[in-house]
Coordinates of C-alpha atoms in Angstrom, one line a residue:
M1 CA -8.2 -5.3 10.6
K2 CA -10.1 -8.1 11.0
K3 CA -10.1 -11.2 8.6
L4 CA -11.9 -14.7 8.5
F5 CA -10.3 -17.5 7.1
K6 CA -12.5 -20.9 6.2
H7 CA -11.0 -23.8 5.0
T8 CA -11.8 -27.8 5.0
I9 CA -8.8 -30.2 6.7
G10 CA -8.0 -31.2 2.9
A11 CA -7.5 -27.4 2.3
L12 CA -5.5 -26.8 5.0
L13 CA -2.9 -29.8 3.9
S14 CA -2.8 -28.3 0.4
F15 CA -1.8 -25.2 2.0
V16 CA 1.1 -26.3 4.3
L17 CA 2.2 -28.2 1.1
L18 CA 2.2 -25.0 -0.8
L19 CA 4.0 -23.5 1.7
A20 CA 6.8 -26.1 2.4
I21 CA 7.8 -26.0 -1.9
L22 CA 7.8 -22.2 -1.6
N23 CA 11.5 -21.1 -2.9
P24 CA 12.7 -17.7 -1.5
L25 CA 14.9 -17.3 -4.3
V26 CA 12.6 -16.7 -6.6
F27 CA 10.4 -14.4 -4.5
G28 CA 9.2 -17.8 -2.7
F29 CA 6.2 -18.5 -5.0
G30 CA 6.0 -22.0 -5.9
A31 CA 3.7 -24.6 -7.8
M32 CA 0.8 -26.0 -5.5
V33 CA 1.4 -30.0 -6.1
G34 CA -2.0 -32.3 -5.5
G35 CA -4.7 -32.3 -3.0
S36 CA -7.6 -29.3 -3.1
S37 CA -7.9 -26.1 -1.7
D38 CA -10.3 -23.9 -0.8
V39 CA -9.9 -19.9 1.1
V40 CA -11.9 -17.6 1.6
V41 CA -10.9 -14.0 3.0
E42 CA -13.3 -11.6 4.7
D43 CA -12.3 -8.1 5.0
E44 CA -14.5 -6.0 7.2
T45 CA -13.0 -2.7 6.6
G46 CA -14.4 -2.2 3.6
Y47 CA -12.7 -0.4 0.5
G48 CA -9.1 0.7 0.6
D49 CA -7.6 -3.3 1.3
Y50 CA -7.9 -5.0 -2.2
R51 CA -6.6 -3.5 -5.8
I52 CA -7.8 -4.8 -8.9
S53 CA -7.3 -4.3 -12.7
L54 CA -9.9 -5.8 -15.0
A55 CA -8.2 -4.6 -18.1
D56 CA -7.5 -7.5 -20.8
G57 CA -3.7 -7.9 -21.2
Q58 CA -2.9 -6.3 -17.5
S59 CA -5.4 -8.1 -15.5
W60 CA -4.6 -8.5 -11.5
F61 CA -5.9 -8.8 -8.1
G62 CA -4.5 -8.2 -4.6
G63 CA -3.6 -5.3 -2.6
D64 CA -2.2 -4.9 1.0
N65 CA -4.2 -7.8 2.8
L66 CA -2.0 -7.6 6.1
T67 CA -2.7 -9.1 9.6
A68 CA -1.6 -7.4 13.0
D69 CA 1.8 -5.8 13.6
L70 CA 3.8 -8.3 15.1
F71 CA 6.1 -6.2 17.0
D72 CA 5.7 -6.4 20.3
A73 CA 4.0 -2.8 22.2
G74 CA 6.5 -0.2 22.3
A75 CA 9.2 -2.5 20.5
G76 CA 8.8 -0.6 17.3
V77 CA 8.1 2.5 18.5
F78 CA 10.9 2.6 21.2
T79 CA 8.8 3.4 23.9
S80 CA 11.7 2.9 26.6
G81 CA 15.2 1.4 26.3
T82 CA 16.4 -0.4 23.4
Y83 CA 14.8 -3.8 23.6
A84 CA 16.3 -6.9 21.9
W85 CA 18.7 -5.0 19.4
T86 CA 21.9 -6.0 19.8
A87 CA 25.2 -4.2 18.8
N88 CA 27.5 -5.4 16.6
G89 CA 31.1 -5.3 17.4
A90 CA 32.0 -2.1 19.6
N91 CA 29.3 0.1 17.9
T92 CA 26.7 1.8 20.1
I93 CA 23.0 1.7 20.2
A94 CA 21.1 4.1 22.3
N95 CA 17.5 5.6 22.6
V96 CA 17.1 9.0 21.5
A97 CA 13.7 10.6 22.1
N98 CA 12.2 7.4 21.5
E99 CA 14.5 6.4 17.9
L100 CA 17.0 4.1 17.8
Q101 CA 20.4 5.5 17.2
I102 CA 23.4 3.4 15.9
T103 CA 26.5 4.8 15.8
Y104 CA 29.4 3.5 13.9
V105 CA 32.6 2.1 15.4
D106 CA 34.1 -1.0 13.9
S107 CA 31.4 -2.9 12.2
S108 CA 29.3 -2.1 9.0
S109 CA 26.7 -4.8 10.3
G110 CA 25.8 -1.9 12.5
A111 CA 23.0 -3.6 15.0
Y112 CA 20.8 -6.5 14.8
N113 CA 17.3 -7.7 16.0
N114 CA 16.4 -11.5 15.9
L115 CA 12.9 -11.7 14.6
R116 CA 11.3 -14.5 17.3
D117 CA 8.7 -14.3 20.3
S118 CA 11.7 -14.4 22.5
A119 CA 13.4 -11.3 21.2
D120 CA 10.9 -8.4 20.1
L121 CA 7.6 -10.1 18.6
S122 CA 4.7 -11.5 19.6
S123 CA 5.1 -15.1 17.9
D124 CA 8.0 -16.6 15.8
L125 CA 7.8 -16.3 12.3
T126 CA 6.2 -19.0 9.7
I127 CA 8.4 -20.7 7.1
G128 CA 7.3 -20.0 3.6
Q129 CA 5.4 -16.8 5.1
L130 CA 5.3 -13.5 2.9
Y131 CA 5.9 -10.6 5.5
Q132 CA 5.9 -7.0 5.0
Y133 CA 8.8 -5.0 6.6
S134 CA 7.9 -1.2 7.1
F135 CA 10.3 1.1 9.0
D136 CA 11.3 4.8 9.3
A137 CA 15.2 5.6 8.7
Y138 CA 17.9 8.7 8.5
I139 CA 21.3 8.8 8.2
N140 CA 23.9 11.9 9.5
T141 CA 26.0 11.5 6.5
G142 CA 26.9 8.9 3.9
S143 CA 24.9 5.8 3.6
A144 CA 23.9 2.4 4.8
D145 CA 21.7 -0.5 4.0
V146 CA 19.0 -1.8 6.3
V147 CA 18.6 -5.7 5.9
V148 CA 16.7 -8.6 6.5
D149 CA 19.3 -11.5 7.0
L150 CA 17.4 -14.3 5.5
T151 CA 18.8 -17.6 7.0
L152 CA 18.1 -18.9 3.0
G153 CA 17.9 -16.8 0.3
T154 CA 18.8 -13.6 -1.2
D155 CA 18.4 -10.8 1.8
P156 CA 16.0 -7.9 0.6
T157 CA 17.8 -4.7 1.5
V158 CA 17.1 -1.0 0.9
T159 CA 20.0 1.4 0.7
V160 CA 19.5 4.5 3.2
T161 CA 21.2 7.9 2.0
N162 CA 18.3 10.5 3.5
T163 CA 19.7 12.6 6.1
T164 CA 15.8 13.6 7.1
K165 CA 12.9 10.7 8.4
Q166 CA 11.7 8.8 5.5
S167 CA 9.6 5.7 5.1
F168 CA 10.8 2.5 3.9
V169 CA 9.0 -1.0 2.9
L170 CA 10.9 -4.5 2.5
Y171 CA 9.1 -7.8 1.7
F172 CA 10.5 -11.1 2.5
I173 CA 9.6 -15.0 2.8
A174 CA 10.5 -16.4 6.4
S175 CA 13.4 -18.9 5.6
H176 CA 13.5 -19.7 9.5
A177 CA 11.5 -19.2 12.4
T178 CA 13.7 -17.8 14.9
N179 CA 16.8 -16.9 13.3
D180 CA 15.9 -14.8 10.4
Q181 CA 17.0 -10.9 11.6
I182 CA 17.0 -7.2 10.8
R183 CA 20.1 -5.5 10.7
L184 CA 22.7 -2.8 8.7
G185 CA 24.4 -4.0 6.1
G186 CA 26.8 -2.2 3.8
G187 CA 28.0 1.0 3.5
F188 CA 28.0 1.8 7.1
G189 CA 31.3 3.3 7.8
A190 CA 33.3 5.9 10.0
G191 CA 31.3 8.9 11.5
E192 CA 28.1 7.7 10.5
I193 CA 24.8 7.3 13.0
I194 CA 21.4 5.7 11.6
T195 CA 18.5 6.1 13.3
L196 CA 15.2 3.5 13.2
D197 CA 11.8 4.1 14.0
N198 CA 8.4 3.3 13.6
L199 CA 9.5 -0.7 12.8
V200 CA 6.0 -2.8 11.7
L201 CA 6.3 -6.1 11.0
K202 CA 3.1 -7.9 9.1
A203 CA 2.2 -11.0 7.4
V204 CA 0.6 -11.3 4.2
T205 CA -2.3 -13.0 3.6
S206 CA -2.9 -11.7 -0.1
P207 CA -3.8 -14.0 -3.3
A208 CA 0.1 -13.6 -4.1
I209 CA 0.7 -16.8 -1.9
Y210 CA -1.0 -18.7 -4.9
A211 CA 1.0 -17.2 -7.8
G212 CA 2.3 -19.7 -10.6
T213 CA -0.6 -22.3 -9.7
G214 CA -3.3 -21.9 -11.8
A215 CA -5.5 -21.6 -8.9
F216 CA -9.1 -20.4 -9.4
V217 CA -9.7 -16.8 -8.2
R218 CA -13.3 -15.7 -7.7
V219 CA -13.8 -11.8 -6.6
C220 CA -17.0 -10.9 -5.3
D221 CA -18.1 -7.6 -4.4
S222 CA -20.7 -6.8 -1.6
G223 CA -23.6 -7.5 -3.6
G224 CA -23.4 -11.3 -3.2
T225 CA -21.6 -14.2 -4.5
D226 CA -23.9 -14.7 -7.6
A227 CA -22.4 -14.6 -11.3
A228 CA -23.5 -10.9 -11.8
N229 CA -21.9 -9.8 -8.8
C230 CA -18.3 -11.2 -9.1
A231 CA -15.1 -11.7 -11.4
T232 CA -13.5 -15.3 -12.2
G233 CA -9.7 -15.9 -13.6
Y234 CA -6.6 -18.1 -12.6
A235 CA -3.9 -17.0 -10.5
G236 CA -0.5 -16.2 -12.7
S237 CA 2.8 -14.7 -11.4
A238 CA 2.9 -12.7 -9.0
G239 CA 3.3 -8.8 -9.1
T240 CA 6.6 -7.5 -9.2
G241 CA 6.3 -4.3 -7.4
E242 CA 4.2 -1.1 -7.9
T243 CA 5.3 1.4 -10.5
L244 CA 2.8 4.1 -11.7
G245 CA 2.2 5.9 -15.1
G246 CA 2.8 9.4 -15.7
E247 CA 0.5 12.4 -14.5
L248 CA -2.3 12.5 -16.2
L249 CA -4.0 15.8 -14.9
S250 CA -3.0 18.7 -17.1
N251 CA -2.3 21.0 -14.0
P252 CA -1.3 19.3 -10.7
S253 CA 0.4 21.5 -9.3
F254 CA -1.2 25.4 -9.4
D255 CA 1.8 27.1 -9.5
A256 CA 0.8 29.7 -12.0
N257 CA -3.0 29.6 -12.4
T258 CA -6.0 27.1 -12.0
T259 CA -6.4 26.3 -15.6
G260 CA -7.8 22.7 -16.5
W261 CA -9.9 22.7 -12.8
N262 CA -13.6 23.4 -13.2
P263 CA -15.3 25.1 -10.2
L264 CA -18.7 23.9 -9.8
A265 CA -21.4 25.0 -6.9
S266 CA -20.1 28.6 -7.1
A267 CA -16.5 27.4 -6.1
V268 CA -13.9 30.6 -6.4
L269 CA -10.9 29.0 -7.5
A270 CA -7.3 30.9 -7.0
S271 CA -3.5 29.9 -6.9
V272 CA -2.0 31.4 -4.2
A273 CA 1.2 31.2 -2.4
G274 CA 1.7 28.9 0.5
G275 CA 2.2 25.4 -1.1
V276 CA 3.6 22.1 -0.5
S277 CA 5.7 23.2 -3.2
N278 CA 5.3 26.9 -4.8
N279 CA 1.7 27.7 -4.9
S280 CA -1.4 26.1 -4.2
L281 CA -5.4 25.7 -5.1
R282 CA -7.6 27.8 -2.9
I283 CA -11.2 27.1 -3.1
T284 CA -13.5 29.7 -1.6
E285 CA -17.3 29.4 -1.0
G286 CA -18.6 31.9 -3.5
G287 CA -22.6 31.7 -3.0
E288 CA -23.6 28.0 -2.7
N289 CA -22.8 25.1 -0.2
N290 CA -20.2 22.6 -1.1
P291 CA -18.2 24.3 -3.7
F292 CA -16.1 21.8 -5.4
T293 CA -14.0 21.6 -8.5
F294 CA -12.9 18.9 -11.0
S295 CA -10.1 17.8 -13.1
S296 CA -10.2 15.2 -15.8
G297 CA -7.5 13.0 -17.3
T298 CA -7.4 10.5 -19.8
S299 CA -7.8 6.8 -18.5
V300 CA -8.4 3.4 -19.6
A301 CA -11.3 2.0 -18.8
G302 CA -11.0 -1.1 -16.3
K303 CA -7.5 0.0 -15.0
E304 CA -6.4 0.8 -11.6
Y305 CA -5.5 4.1 -10.8
M306 CA -4.0 6.1 -7.9
T307 CA -5.2 9.5 -7.0
G308 CA -3.5 11.6 -4.6
V309 CA -3.6 15.2 -2.8
W310 CA -2.4 17.3 -0.3
V311 CA -4.7 19.2 1.8
K312 CA -4.6 21.9 4.3
Q313 CA -7.3 24.0 6.2
G314 CA -8.0 27.7 5.6
T315 CA -11.3 29.1 7.2
E316 CA -12.7 25.8 6.7
S317 CA -11.2 22.6 7.4
T318 CA -14.2 20.2 6.4
Y319 CA -13.7 18.4 2.9
R320 CA -14.4 15.5 0.9
A321 CA -12.1 13.9 -2.0
Y322 CA -12.8 11.1 -4.7
T323 CA -12.3 9.9 -8.3
D324 CA -15.3 10.6 -10.0
T325 CA -16.2 7.1 -12.4
S326 CA -19.0 7.6 -13.6
V327 CA -20.7 3.9 -13.1
Y328 CA -18.8 2.0 -10.6
N329 CA -18.6 3.2 -6.7
D330 CA -16.5 6.1 -6.3
P331 CA -13.2 5.3 -4.5
G332 CA -11.5 8.1 -2.4
F333 CA -12.9 10.2 0.6
L334 CA -16.8 10.1 0.2
T335 CA -17.7 11.3 3.9
D336 CA -16.5 14.1 5.3
Q337 CA -12.8 14.5 6.7
E338 CA -11.1 17.1 8.7
A339 CA -7.7 19.3 7.3
T340 CA -5.7 20.5 9.8
A341 CA -3.4 23.4 9.5
T342 CA -0.3 21.5 8.1
W343 CA -0.1 19.9 4.7
V344 CA -1.4 16.4 4.7
Y345 CA -1.3 14.1 1.9
I346 CA -3.9 11.7 1.2
N347 CA -4.3 8.7 -1.4
W348 CA -6.3 6.0 -2.6
Y349 CA -7.1 3.8 -5.4
G350 CA -9.7 2.5 -7.8
V351 CA -10.8 1.2 -11.0
V352 CA -12.2 3.8 -13.8
F353 CA -15.1 3.2 -15.8
D354 CA -14.6 5.6 -18.6
T355 CA -11.8 6.9 -20.6
S356 CA -12.1 10.7 -19.0
E357 CA -12.6 10.6 -15.6
S358 CA -12.2 13.2 -12.6
L359 CA -10.4 14.2 -9.4
V360 CA -12.8 15.8 -7.4
L361 CA -11.7 18.1 -4.4
M362 CA -15.0 20.0 -2.4
Q363 CA -15.1 22.1 0.4
I364 CA -17.9 21.3 2.6
A365 CA -19.0 24.8 3.3
T366 CA -22.5 26.5 4.2
L367 CA -23.9 29.4 2.0
G368 CA -22.5 32.7 2.4
A369 CA -19.8 31.7 5.1
A370 CA -17.0 32.5 2.2
T371 CA -15.2 30.3 4.3
T372 CA -11.5 28.8 2.1
I373 CA -10.0 25.3 2.2
F374 CA -6.6 24.3 0.2
S375 CA -4.9 21.9 -1.9
D376 CA -1.8 21.2 -3.6
E377 CA -0.1 18.7 -6.1
A378 CA -3.1 16.4 -7.1
S379 CA -1.9 13.3 -8.7
F380 CA -3.8 11.0 -11.0
K381 CA -2.0 7.9 -12.4
K382 CA -2.1 4.6 -13.9
V383 CA -0.9 1.7 -11.8
T384 CA 1.0 -0.1 -14.5
E385 CA 2.7 -2.6 -12.6
P386 CA 1.0 -4.5 -9.3
N387 CA 2.6 -4.5 -6.0
P388 CA 4.0 -8.0 -4.5
N389 CA 0.8 -8.8 -2.7
S390 CA -1.0 -9.1 -5.9
V391 CA -1.2 -12.0 -8.7
M392 CA -1.9 -11.6 -12.3
I393 CA -5.3 -13.0 -13.5
L394 CA -5.3 -15.4 -16.7
K395 CA -8.0 -16.6 -18.8
T396 CA -7.3 -20.1 -18.4
P397 CA -4.5 -21.7 -16.6
G398 CA -1.1 -21.0 -17.7
G399 CA -2.7 -19.1 -20.5
T400 CA -3.2 -15.1 -21.5
E401 CA -3.8 -12.3 -19.1
G402 CA -7.2 -11.4 -18.2
W403 CA -10.7 -12.3 -16.7
L404 CA -12.1 -15.3 -17.6
Q405 CA -15.7 -13.8 -16.8
I406 CA -16.9 -10.4 -15.1
G407 CA -20.3 -10.1 -13.9
A408 CA -22.4 -7.8 -15.4
T409 CA -22.9 -5.7 -12.0
F410 CA -19.8 -6.7 -10.9
D411 CA -18.2 -3.4 -9.1
P412 CA -14.4 -3.3 -8.6
N413 CA -14.4 -0.7 -6.4
D414 CA -16.7 -2.6 -3.7
I415 CA -15.0 -5.7 -3.3
S416 CA -15.8 -7.8 0.2
T417 CA -14.6 -11.6 -0.5
F418 CA -12.0 -13.3 -2.6
T419 CA -12.1 -16.9 -3.2
I420 CA -8.8 -19.2 -4.0
S421 CA -9.1 -22.9 -4.8
Q422 CA -7.7 -25.9 -6.7

């Protein structure tokens, strides 16, 4: 992912001042004092990195705008050896099938790795910078905490109890350039072996670094930076952690039938065995090119929604899946994708325009081929709270939630730039 930052000398000084006063005890977002700031971030990857809600009373902007992984090549996936990991006490560590295995002997702290250039990172941490640490983990029995041990502030922690590999994400504000570390914490005890893999550490370059400052926020789509293609407001509080509302599709699982799914282009629908959970949806080409189906859920115009589905190839593997938003660009997989012989989960985010929007599942097939493709456990849910990389938008500095202005042709599913200034 390529990012481009543009700033003046005054902006750089103001940004340094901002980072200097961040308070990790309150998630690291302080107020900006003095000076002026102007930062432009251009994302050349297009849809997928930005998330936005335009609904009054629940307006926010953010997403996962991340730098490149800071772990050295091989260190996050344990290509060979245990790298800079160190066992605490008499505990043991080992590389087992390119995963890090930590075995308890006498220390609940397990093992640790200092987050620094001289260990397994490509650079030291930047004090005051927000980071995202993601990893996979599982434990043979019992439980163990995985901790980002900060020199100052509250340590982000997650408890691992699963016996098969699962993914986890922690966010933290760096409190020291070289002494913050990742380690095990409470709960790790006799007879327990925890395994770690796929470690990724990325700096967050989202608007959330300006949370609480009242900074002016301008978000524009690819049509340009004129008022018609932009939305403006002021930075409020940071997102508290992404949460989703209830399922809006009436029949997301296809366990008994395909009721609620409308066949088009001569699609033949059936609920068949072999799904991710119980039955799945089979789409068969029945007389036209590219048969598809859709199901609608009651939605709120201007709100952000998460849409997802599991896909698997049948006698055809090419598909498309997207949210039909009536007016805005349709978020999702609008170009041909390839399913595999195993179930794969895909999901995407986007703002809806109307009060009844649809999830579309399409098989890319040739007329007369009678080919099949499978889907299961579809989902359409409202994002009720944004993730920590987001900032709430206010109509005035410190005022009520809502955008100050939304351009007449602004497309929230086609964001290309944002500017933050104070």
